[in-house]
């Protein structure tokens, strides 16, 4: 009997996890609930289709900025032999630690060619998170099934026989349709991870059944292997069956979390940051940014950015704790939950109503579901966040705050709500860390920072003020901007203003004493000449000069 139970658990592991999760929220369940590491969730998500060749020279710095804003750690990209593209990929690793899943895009790139490029042209193998075989070869129609199989088999054998490469996982062939795995056949001995592209049905939410279909069919090729979902997402061309941008913003966090709920899926790569190509016509609408020169973020980008800012953590070694709470409420069968914990002990309970928001060109308005969360252990405080840019959304700034709650009543919507839950860490004090030890000059900026005691209090928000705003102003991040000579006091306040620390700053504006130009200049009529001028003292506050000709009939001067 025990052997039978274990067999059934292994065969339907994903289904059991899914059913248990729903039981947590439908009705009233009492008990300790084990958290997953927040770091593990952030580690599980990446962006697919981020290729340097997709961006102009002017766009590349903006693309890097967008990746930094998302705090993304992995991208899926091609294997290149062009040094400039490899240099750009290396920039991402060097500056932000972003690692690559490198694809052999077609049969035209053989395993020998791909691995030679990786070993000889890429600056370090540390930047490679995975080496992937072919991308949707059935759709490319550039070979036979045996060609596709041979590509992966050869790639796997070469990687595992190479001492420098053997530690890098080999990702199996990706397919465009789940039924193609049966045709591809069993390759589970020649990959470390299976590969799926489970794009949801346009009119259905992430849980609409597509992922389950893919996870069942993938076993024809990669039975028993963990999975990388190397492409998934929603496009925003409504005329061609896509979802509006604000619906994409609701679905994106839900999709990433829904994939994370399946313990067999190790990584999910959302497609994509920006896709500039217009053929087929849906392609340029897949990205979470516009295809303009500024790579303007769509609402989905903002939702991801805010979610990452709230949940980001780098502690992947601690053993997560459990949290003792009960969720109850009517009509809550569609509410999903994910419980995460950071290395500092903070819990993050993520809730959403897993319903469709769009159907055949019509937006579906879903009523919020009222829930009651009762805590069966001491809670010091809760911050409530809504990352999606909805009318309720407040990004990484708490929408509501609860101090010493025993229960919380809230509405759950069709976009995610995040509860930051502190069980320890009552605030005891605040101290400015870096009061300037010298006079500040106008114009100048100075970044203040402050330390809270203990290091992980319930509420980490710090407010900043200055006593004289004519001398300097300060923003909510502690950036001081000098304006005029004088003395002003900078104060740091805890979120409840019970604790403060201050720092006196002297600001001076240094006037210009003199401007020195050449006594005389000789040049021919029609000739252009640049005239240099020196401003003294060299540390004068305002060194901009205005140029003027005393006789514009003889010479004209620009600024």
Coordinates of C-alpha atoms in Angstrom, one line a residue:
X1 CA 0.0 0.0 0.0
X2 CA 2.8 2.4 0.8
X3 CA 4.6 1.6 -2.5
X4 CA 1.3 2.3 -4.4
X5 CA 0.9 5.7 -2.6
X6 CA 4.4 6.7 -3.4
X7 CA 4.0 5.7 -7.1
X8 CA 0.8 7.7 -7.4
X9 CA 2.5 10.7 -5.8
X10 CA 5.4 10.6 -8.3
X11 CA 3.1 10.2 -11.2
X12 CA 0.7 13.1 -10.3
X13 CA 3.0 15.3 -8.3
X14 CA 2.1 18.4 -10.1
X15 CA -1.6 17.7 -9.7
X16 CA -1.3 17.1 -6.0
X17 CA 0.6 20.4 -5.5
X18 CA -2.1 22.2 -7.5
X19 CA -5.0 20.7 -5.5
X20 CA -3.3 21.4 -2.2
X21 CA -2.8 25.0 -3.1
X22 CA -6.5 25.4 -4.0
X23 CA -7.4 23.8 -0.7
X24 CA -5.5 26.5 1.1
X25 CA -7.8 29.2 -0.1
X26 CA -11.2 27.6 -0.6
X27 CA -12.7 27.4 2.9
X28 CA -10.8 27.8 6.1
X29 CA -7.5 25.9 6.6
X30 CA -5.5 26.0 9.8
X31 CA -1.9 25.2 10.0
X32 CA 1.7 26.0 9.3
X33 CA 2.4 26.7 5.6
X34 CA 5.9 26.3 4.3
X35 CA 7.4 29.2 2.4
X36 CA 9.6 29.0 -0.7
X37 CA 12.7 31.2 -1.0
X38 CA 12.0 34.6 -2.6
X39 CA 15.5 34.2 -4.3
X40 CA 14.3 31.0 -5.9
X41 CA 11.4 32.7 -7.5
X42 CA 13.5 35.6 -8.8
X43 CA 16.1 33.0 -10.0
X44 CA 13.3 31.2 -11.9
X45 CA 12.4 34.0 -14.2
X46 CA 14.2 35.5 -17.2
X47 CA 13.6 37.1 -20.6
X48 CA 13.7 35.3 -23.9
X49 CA 14.7 36.8 -27.3
X50 CA 17.0 39.4 -25.9
X51 CA 19.6 39.6 -28.7
X52 CA 22.1 42.5 -29.2
X53 CA 21.4 42.3 -32.9
X54 CA 17.8 43.4 -32.2
X55 CA 18.9 46.9 -30.9
X56 CA 20.5 49.8 -32.6
X57 CA 23.7 51.3 -31.2
X58 CA 21.7 54.1 -29.7
X59 CA 19.2 51.7 -28.2
X60 CA 21.7 49.3 -26.5
X61 CA 22.3 51.5 -23.4
X62 CA 18.6 51.9 -23.0
X63 CA 18.1 48.2 -23.3
X64 CA 20.7 47.6 -20.6
X65 CA 18.9 50.1 -18.4
X66 CA 15.6 48.3 -18.9
X67 CA 17.1 45.0 -17.9
X68 CA 18.7 46.6 -14.8
X69 CA 15.3 48.0 -13.9
X70 CA 13.7 44.5 -14.1
X71 CA 16.6 43.1 -12.0
X72 CA 16.5 40.1 -14.4
X73 CA 19.2 37.5 -13.9
X74 CA 18.9 35.4 -17.1
X75 CA 18.3 36.0 -20.7
X76 CA 17.8 33.6 -23.6
X77 CA 19.9 34.6 -26.6
X78 CA 21.7 33.3 -29.7
X79 CA 25.2 32.0 -29.9
X80 CA 27.1 34.6 -31.8
X81 CA 30.5 34.6 -33.6
X82 CA 30.3 38.4 -34.1
X83 CA 32.7 40.0 -31.5
X84 CA 30.7 43.2 -31.1
X85 CA 27.5 41.2 -30.1
X86 CA 29.5 38.9 -27.8
X87 CA 31.0 42.1 -26.2
X88 CA 27.5 43.4 -25.5
X89 CA 26.4 40.1 -24.0
X90 CA 29.5 40.2 -21.8
X91 CA 28.6 43.7 -20.7
X92 CA 25.3 42.4 -19.2
X93 CA 27.2 39.8 -17.2
X94 CA 30.0 42.1 -16.2
X95 CA 27.8 45.0 -15.2
X96 CA 24.7 43.2 -13.9
X97 CA 25.6 39.6 -13.5
X98 CA 23.1 38.5 -16.2
X99 CA 23.8 35.0 -17.4
X100 CA 22.9 33.5 -20.8
X101 CA 20.9 30.6 -22.1
X102 CA 22.7 30.3 -25.5
X103 CA 20.7 28.8 -28.4
X104 CA 21.8 27.1 -31.5
X105 CA 19.2 28.9 -33.6
X106 CA 19.1 26.5 -36.6
X107 CA 20.7 23.4 -38.0
X108 CA 23.0 25.8 -39.8
X109 CA 24.9 26.2 -36.4
X110 CA 26.3 22.8 -35.7
X111 CA 27.2 21.7 -32.1
X112 CA 30.9 21.9 -33.1
X113 CA 30.5 25.5 -34.3
X114 CA 28.4 26.6 -31.4
X115 CA 30.7 25.1 -28.7
X116 CA 33.8 26.3 -30.4
X117 CA 32.4 29.9 -30.4
X118 CA 31.4 29.6 -26.7
X119 CA 34.9 28.3 -25.7
X120 CA 37.0 30.6 -27.9
X121 CA 35.1 33.8 -28.3
X122 CA 33.1 34.2 -25.1
X123 CA 35.3 35.9 -22.4
X124 CA 34.2 33.5 -19.6
X125 CA 32.1 30.4 -19.3
X126 CA 30.7 31.8 -16.0
X127 CA 28.4 33.9 -18.1
X128 CA 26.7 30.8 -19.6
X129 CA 23.8 29.4 -17.6
X130 CA 22.7 26.8 -20.2
X131 CA 23.5 25.6 -23.8
X132 CA 20.4 25.0 -25.8
X133 CA 19.9 22.9 -28.9
X134 CA 17.5 23.8 -31.7
X135 CA 14.7 26.4 -31.4
X136 CA 11.3 25.1 -32.8
X137 CA 12.9 23.2 -35.7
X138 CA 9.6 21.7 -36.9
X139 CA 8.4 25.3 -37.6
X140 CA 11.6 26.1 -39.3
X141 CA 11.3 23.0 -41.6
X142 CA 15.0 23.0 -42.3
X143 CA 15.8 19.3 -41.8
X144 CA 14.4 15.9 -40.8
X145 CA 13.4 14.6 -37.4
X146 CA 16.6 12.5 -37.3
X147 CA 18.6 15.7 -38.0
X148 CA 17.1 17.4 -35.0
X149 CA 17.7 14.4 -32.8
X150 CA 21.3 14.0 -33.9
X151 CA 21.9 17.7 -33.2
X152 CA 20.9 17.4 -29.5
X153 CA 22.6 14.0 -29.1
X154 CA 25.9 15.3 -30.5
X155 CA 25.6 18.5 -28.5
X156 CA 25.0 16.6 -25.2
X157 CA 27.8 14.2 -25.8
X158 CA 30.3 16.9 -26.7
X159 CA 29.4 19.0 -23.7
X160 CA 29.7 16.2 -21.2
X161 CA 33.0 15.0 -22.7
X162 CA 34.5 18.5 -22.3
X163 CA 36.0 19.2 -18.9
X164 CA 35.5 23.0 -19.4
X165 CA 31.8 22.6 -20.4
X166 CA 30.5 19.6 -18.6
X167 CA 29.2 21.6 -15.6
X168 CA 26.9 23.7 -17.9
X169 CA 23.4 22.2 -18.4
X170 CA 22.2 21.1 -21.8
X171 CA 18.7 22.3 -22.6
X172 CA 16.7 20.1 -25.0
X173 CA 15.1 21.0 -28.3
X174 CA 12.2 23.4 -28.0
X175 CA 9.0 22.9 -30.1
X176 CA 6.3 25.2 -31.3
X177 CA 3.4 22.7 -30.6
X178 CA 3.1 20.2 -27.7
X179 CA 2.0 17.3 -30.0
X180 CA 5.4 17.4 -31.8
X181 CA 7.1 15.8 -28.8
X182 CA 5.6 12.4 -29.8
X183 CA 7.2 12.8 -33.2
X184 CA 10.5 13.9 -31.8
X185 CA 10.7 10.8 -29.6
X186 CA 12.6 10.1 -26.4
X187 CA 15.7 12.2 -25.8
X188 CA 15.7 12.2 -22.0
X189 CA 19.2 10.6 -21.9
X190 CA 20.6 13.6 -23.9
X191 CA 19.5 16.6 -22.0
X192 CA 19.7 18.0 -18.4
X193 CA 16.4 19.9 -18.8
X194 CA 13.4 19.5 -21.0
X195 CA 12.2 22.5 -23.0
X196 CA 8.7 23.9 -23.5
X197 CA 7.1 27.0 -25.1
X198 CA 3.7 27.0 -23.4
X199 CA 2.1 30.2 -24.7
X200 CA -1.3 30.6 -23.1
X201 CA -4.4 30.6 -25.2
X202 CA -5.2 34.2 -25.9
X203 CA -8.6 34.3 -24.3
X204 CA -7.5 32.3 -21.2
X205 CA -5.5 33.2 -18.1
X206 CA -2.2 31.5 -17.4
X207 CA -4.0 28.5 -15.8
X208 CA -6.2 28.0 -18.9
X209 CA -4.9 24.5 -19.4
X210 CA -2.1 25.0 -21.9
X211 CA 0.7 24.5 -19.4
X212 CA -0.8 21.3 -18.2
X213 CA -1.0 20.1 -21.9
X214 CA 2.6 20.9 -22.4
X215 CA 3.7 19.3 -19.2
X216 CA 2.0 16.1 -20.2
X217 CA 3.2 16.0 -23.8
X218 CA 6.8 16.9 -23.0
X219 CA 7.3 13.5 -21.3
X220 CA 7.3 11.9 -24.8
X221 CA 10.8 13.5 -25.2
X222 CA 12.1 14.4 -21.7
X223 CA 10.4 12.1 -19.3
X224 CA 11.3 12.7 -15.7
X225 CA 13.6 15.7 -16.4
X226 CA 13.1 19.1 -14.8
X227 CA 11.9 21.8 -17.3
X228 CA 13.0 25.1 -18.6
X229 CA 10.1 27.0 -20.1
X230 CA 12.2 29.1 -22.6
X231 CA 9.3 31.0 -24.2
X232 CA 5.9 32.1 -23.0
X233 CA 3.8 35.2 -22.9
X234 CA 1.0 37.3 -24.4
X235 CA 1.2 39.7 -27.4
X236 CA -0.7 43.0 -27.4
X237 CA -2.0 43.2 -31.0
X238 CA -5.7 43.2 -30.2
X239 CA -6.7 43.2 -33.9
X240 CA -4.9 39.9 -34.4
X241 CA -6.2 38.2 -31.3
X242 CA -3.9 39.6 -28.6
X243 CA -4.7 41.1 -25.3
X244 CA -4.6 44.9 -24.4
X245 CA -1.5 46.2 -22.7
X246 CA -3.2 46.6 -19.4
X247 CA -4.4 43.0 -19.5
X248 CA -0.9 41.8 -20.3
X249 CA 0.2 43.7 -17.2
X250 CA -2.2 41.6 -15.1
X251 CA -1.3 38.3 -16.7
X252 CA 2.5 38.6 -16.7
X253 CA 3.2 38.3 -12.9
X254 CA 0.5 35.6 -12.7
X255 CA 2.1 33.6 -15.5
X256 CA 5.5 33.7 -13.8
X257 CA 4.1 32.7 -10.5
X258 CA 1.9 30.0 -11.9
X259 CA 4.9 28.4 -13.6
X260 CA 6.8 28.7 -10.3
X261 CA 4.0 26.8 -8.6
X262 CA 4.9 23.7 -10.7
X263 CA 8.0 22.3 -8.9
X264 CA 9.2 20.6 -12.1
X265 CA 9.7 24.0 -13.9
X266 CA 13.0 25.5 -12.9
X267 CA 13.0 28.5 -15.1
X268 CA 10.5 30.6 -17.2
X269 CA 11.7 33.0 -19.9
X270 CA 9.0 35.6 -20.8
X271 CA 9.0 36.6 -24.5
X272 CA 10.4 39.3 -24.8
X273 CA 11.8 42.8 -23.9
X274 CA 11.3 44.3 -27.3
X275 CA 10.8 42.6 -30.6
X276 CA 11.5 45.0 -33.5
X277 CA 10.6 42.8 -36.4
X278 CA 7.2 43.3 -38.1
X279 CA 6.8 40.0 -39.9
X280 CA 4.6 38.3 -39.0
X281 CA 2.7 41.3 -37.8
X282 CA 2.1 40.0 -34.3
X283 CA 5.9 39.7 -33.6
X284 CA 6.5 43.4 -32.7
X285 CA 3.7 43.3 -30.2
X286 CA 5.2 40.5 -28.1
X287 CA 7.5 42.6 -26.1
X288 CA 6.9 44.3 -22.7
X289 CA 8.4 47.5 -24.2
X290 CA 7.4 49.4 -27.3
X291 CA 9.6 49.2 -30.4
X292 CA 10.3 52.9 -30.4
X293 CA 13.8 54.4 -30.1
X294 CA 13.3 54.9 -26.3
X295 CA 12.2 51.3 -25.7
X296 CA 9.3 52.8 -23.8
X297 CA 7.9 50.4 -21.1
X298 CA 4.5 49.0 -21.4
X299 CA 2.4 48.5 -18.3
X300 CA 3.6 44.8 -18.1
X301 CA 7.1 46.0 -17.8
X302 CA 6.1 48.2 -14.9
X303 CA 4.3 45.4 -13.2
X304 CA 7.4 43.1 -13.5
X305 CA 9.7 45.9 -12.3
X306 CA 7.6 46.6 -9.2
X307 CA 7.2 43.0 -8.4
X308 CA 11.0 42.5 -8.6
X309 CA 11.7 45.5 -6.5
X310 CA 9.4 44.1 -3.7
X311 CA 10.5 40.5 -3.9
X312 CA 14.2 40.6 -4.9
X313 CA 16.6 38.7 -2.7
X314 CA 20.0 37.0 -3.1
X315 CA 19.9 34.5 -0.2
X316 CA 19.5 31.1 -1.7
X317 CA 21.0 29.0 1.1
X318 CA 18.7 29.4 4.1
X319 CA 15.9 26.9 4.9
X320 CA 12.6 28.8 4.7
X321 CA 10.3 28.9 7.7
X322 CA 6.6 28.2 7.9
X323 CA 3.9 30.8 8.6
X324 CA 0.8 30.0 10.6
X325 CA -2.3 31.6 9.1
X326 CA -5.8 30.9 7.9
X327 CA -7.5 32.2 4.8
X328 CA -11.3 32.2 4.6
X329 CA -14.0 33.8 2.5
X330 CA -16.9 33.0 0.2
X331 CA -16.3 32.5 -3.5
X332 CA -12.6 32.1 -3.0
X333 CA -12.1 28.9 -5.0
X334 CA -10.3 30.8 -7.8
X335 CA -7.9 32.6 -5.4
X336 CA -4.3 31.4 -5.8
X337 CA -1.5 32.0 -3.3
X338 CA 2.2 31.7 -3.2
X339 CA 4.2 32.2 0.1
X340 CA 7.8 33.3 -0.2
X341 CA 10.4 34.3 2.4
X342 CA 13.6 36.3 2.1
X343 CA 16.8 35.6 3.9
X344 CA 16.1 38.3 6.5
X345 CA 13.0 36.4 7.6
X346 CA 10.4 38.6 5.9
X347 CA 7.4 36.6 4.4
X348 CA 5.6 37.6 1.2
X349 CA 2.1 36.2 0.7
X350 CA 1.0 36.7 -2.9
X351 CA -2.7 36.4 -3.8
X352 CA -4.7 36.8 -7.0
X353 CA -8.0 35.8 -8.5
X354 CA -7.0 33.4 -11.3
X355 CA -9.7 34.3 -13.8
X356 CA -9.8 35.4 -17.4
X357 CA -9.7 39.2 -18.0
X358 CA -10.2 39.2 -21.8
X359 CA -12.4 37.2 -24.2
X360 CA -12.7 37.7 -27.9
X361 CA -12.1 41.4 -27.9
X362 CA -14.1 42.1 -24.8
X363 CA -12.6 43.0 -21.4
X364 CA -14.1 41.0 -18.5
X365 CA -14.7 42.9 -15.4
X366 CA -14.1 40.7 -12.4
X367 CA -15.5 41.6 -9.0
X368 CA -13.0 41.6 -6.1
X369 CA -13.1 38.6 -3.7
X370 CA -13.2 39.6 0.0
X371 CA -11.0 37.5 2.2
X372 CA -10.1 37.3 5.8
X373 CA -6.6 36.3 6.8
X374 CA -6.2 35.2 10.5
X375 CA -2.7 34.8 11.9
X376 CA -2.1 32.2 14.6
X377 CA 1.3 33.6 15.6
X378 CA 2.6 37.0 16.5
X379 CA 2.8 39.4 13.6
X380 CA 4.7 42.7 14.0
X381 CA 3.5 44.4 10.9
X382 CA 2.2 44.0 7.3
X383 CA 2.7 46.1 4.2
X384 CA 0.3 45.6 1.3
X385 CA 1.6 46.2 -2.2
X386 CA -0.2 46.2 -5.6
X387 CA 2.6 46.0 -8.2
X388 CA 0.5 46.2 -11.4
X389 CA -0.2 49.8 -12.7
X390 CA -3.9 49.6 -12.1
X391 CA -6.1 52.3 -10.4
X392 CA -5.3 50.6 -7.1
X393 CA -1.6 50.0 -7.9
X394 CA 1.0 51.8 -5.9
X395 CA 4.0 49.9 -7.2
X396 CA 6.8 49.4 -4.6
X397 CA 5.2 51.8 -2.1
X398 CA 2.8 50.2 0.4
X399 CA -0.9 50.7 -0.3
X400 CA -1.8 49.8 3.3
X401 CA 0.1 49.2 6.5
X402 CA -1.0 47.2 9.6
X403 CA 0.8 47.2 12.9
X404 CA 0.6 44.2 15.3
X405 CA -2.4 42.7 13.4
X406 CA -4.1 39.4 14.4
X407 CA -6.1 39.4 11.2
X408 CA -6.4 41.3 7.9
X409 CA -9.5 41.8 5.7
X410 CA -8.8 42.6 2.1
X411 CA -10.1 42.3 -1.4
X412 CA -8.3 40.0 -3.9
X413 CA -8.4 41.1 -7.5
X414 CA -7.5 39.6 -10.9
X415 CA -4.0 41.1 -10.5
X416 CA -1.5 40.1 -7.8
X417 CA -1.5 41.6 -4.3
X418 CA 1.6 41.1 -2.2
X419 CA 1.5 41.1 1.6
X420 CA 4.9 41.8 3.2
X421 CA 4.7 40.1 6.6
X422 CA 7.1 40.7 9.5
X423 CA 7.1 38.4 12.5
X424 CA 10.1 40.0 14.2
X425 CA 12.0 43.2 14.2
X426 CA 10.5 46.1 16.2
X427 CA 12.2 49.4 15.3
X428 CA 14.5 50.7 18.0
X429 CA 16.3 53.6 16.3
X430 CA 17.7 55.3 13.2
X431 CA 21.1 56.8 12.4
X432 CA 22.3 58.8 9.4
X433 CA 25.3 56.9 8.1
X434 CA 27.2 59.6 6.1
X435 CA 26.9 63.2 7.3
X436 CA 29.2 65.2 5.0
X437 CA 32.5 66.2 6.7
X438 CA 33.1 69.2 4.5
X439 CA 31.2 72.2 3.1
X440 CA 29.0 71.5 0.1
X441 CA 29.2 73.6 -3.0
X442 CA 26.4 75.0 -5.1
X443 CA 25.3 73.3 -7.4
X444 CA 26.0 69.9 -6.1
X445 CA 24.3 66.7 -5.0
X446 CA 24.9 64.4 -2.0
X447 CA 23.4 61.0 -1.4
X448 CA 22.5 60.6 2.3
X449 CA 21.9 57.1 3.7
X450 CA 20.5 56.0 7.1
X451 CA 20.6 52.8 9.1
X452 CA 17.7 51.4 11.0
X453 CA 18.1 49.4 14.2
X454 CA 17.7 46.5 14.3
X455 CA 18.9 45.9 10.7
X456 CA 15.6 44.3 9.7
X457 CA 12.7 46.2 11.3
X458 CA 9.1 45.7 10.4
X459 CA 8.9 49.0 8.4
X460 CA 11.9 50.1 6.5
X461 CA 10.6 53.3 5.1
X462 CA 12.8 56.4 5.8
X463 CA 11.5 60.0 5.3
X464 CA 13.9 62.9 4.6
X465 CA 13.5 66.6 5.3
X466 CA 15.6 69.8 5.3
X467 CA 15.0 72.7 7.6
X468 CA 15.7 75.4 4.9
X469 CA 14.5 74.6 1.4
X470 CA 16.0 77.7 0.0
X471 CA 19.5 76.3 0.8
X472 CA 18.9 72.8 -0.4
X473 CA 16.1 70.3 -1.1
X474 CA 16.1 66.5 -0.5
X475 CA 14.0 63.8 -2.2
X476 CA 12.5 60.6 -0.7
X477 CA 15.7 58.6 -1.5
X478 CA 18.0 60.9 0.5
X479 CA 19.4 62.8 -2.5
X480 CA 20.3 66.4 -1.4
X481 CA 20.5 69.1 -4.1
X482 CA 22.3 72.4 -3.0
X483 CA 20.7 75.7 -4.1
X484 CA 22.1 78.6 -2.2
X485 CA 24.6 79.6 0.5
X486 CA 23.5 78.9 4.0
X487 CA 23.1 76.2 6.7
X488 CA 20.3 73.6 6.7
X489 CA 19.6 70.6 8.9
X490 CA 18.9 67.3 7.2
X491 CA 16.6 65.0 9.2
X492 CA 15.9 61.3 8.7
X493 CA 12.6 60.0 10.2
X494 CA 11.3 56.5 10.7
X495 CA 8.0 55.7 9.0
X496 CA 6.1 56.6 12.2
X497 CA 8.3 59.6 13.1
X498 CA 9.1 58.1 16.5
X499 CA 12.8 58.0 15.7
X500 CA 14.9 60.7 14.0
X501 CA 18.5 61.6 13.4
X502 CA 19.9 64.9 12.0
X503 CA 22.9 66.3 10.3
X504 CA 23.9 70.0 9.9
X505 CA 25.1 70.9 6.4
X506 CA 26.8 74.1 5.4
X507 CA 26.4 75.1 1.8
X508 CA 28.3 77.9 0.0
X509 CA 28.0 79.4 -3.4
X510 CA 31.3 80.5 -4.9
X511 CA 31.1 83.5 -7.1
X512 CA 33.1 84.1 -10.2
X513 CA 36.0 86.6 -9.7
X514 CA 37.1 86.9 -13.3
X515 CA 36.9 85.6 -16.8
X516 CA 40.1 85.6 -18.9
X517 CA 40.0 85.6 -22.7
X518 CA 42.8 86.3 -25.2
X519 CA 43.7 90.0 -25.6
X520 CA 43.4 89.8 -29.4
X521 CA 42.7 87.3 -32.1
X522 CA 43.6 87.5 -35.8
X523 CA 41.7 85.6 -38.5
X524 CA 40.5 86.0 -42.1
X525 CA 37.1 87.1 -43.1
X526 CA 34.8 84.1 -43.4
X527 CA 36.9 82.0 -41.2
X528 CA 35.4 80.3 -38.1
X529 CA 37.4 80.3 -34.9
X530 CA 36.7 78.9 -31.4
X531 CA 37.6 81.3 -28.6
X532 CA 38.5 79.8 -25.3
X533 CA 37.8 81.5 -21.9
X534 CA 38.9 80.6 -18.4
X535 CA 36.7 81.1 -15.4
X536 CA 38.3 81.9 -12.0
X537 CA 38.2 80.5 -9.4
X538 CA 38.0 77.1 -11.0
X539 CA 35.5 75.9 -8.4
X540 CA 33.1 78.7 -9.0
X541 CA 29.5 77.6 -8.6
X542 CA 28.2 78.7 -12.0
X543 CA 30.8 78.7 -14.8
X544 CA 28.4 79.0 -17.8
X545 CA 29.3 82.0 -19.9
X546 CA 27.2 84.2 -22.3
X547 CA 29.0 85.3 -25.4
X548 CA 28.4 88.6 -27.1
X549 CA 29.9 90.5 -30.1
X550 CA 30.3 94.3 -29.7
X551 CA 29.9 94.7 -33.5
X552 CA 28.0 92.0 -35.3
X553 CA 28.8 93.7 -38.7
X554 CA 32.4 92.6 -38.2
X555 CA 32.0 89.3 -36.3
X556 CA 29.2 87.2 -34.9
X557 CA 29.5 84.8 -32.0
X558 CA 27.3 81.9 -30.9
X559 CA 27.0 80.3 -27.5

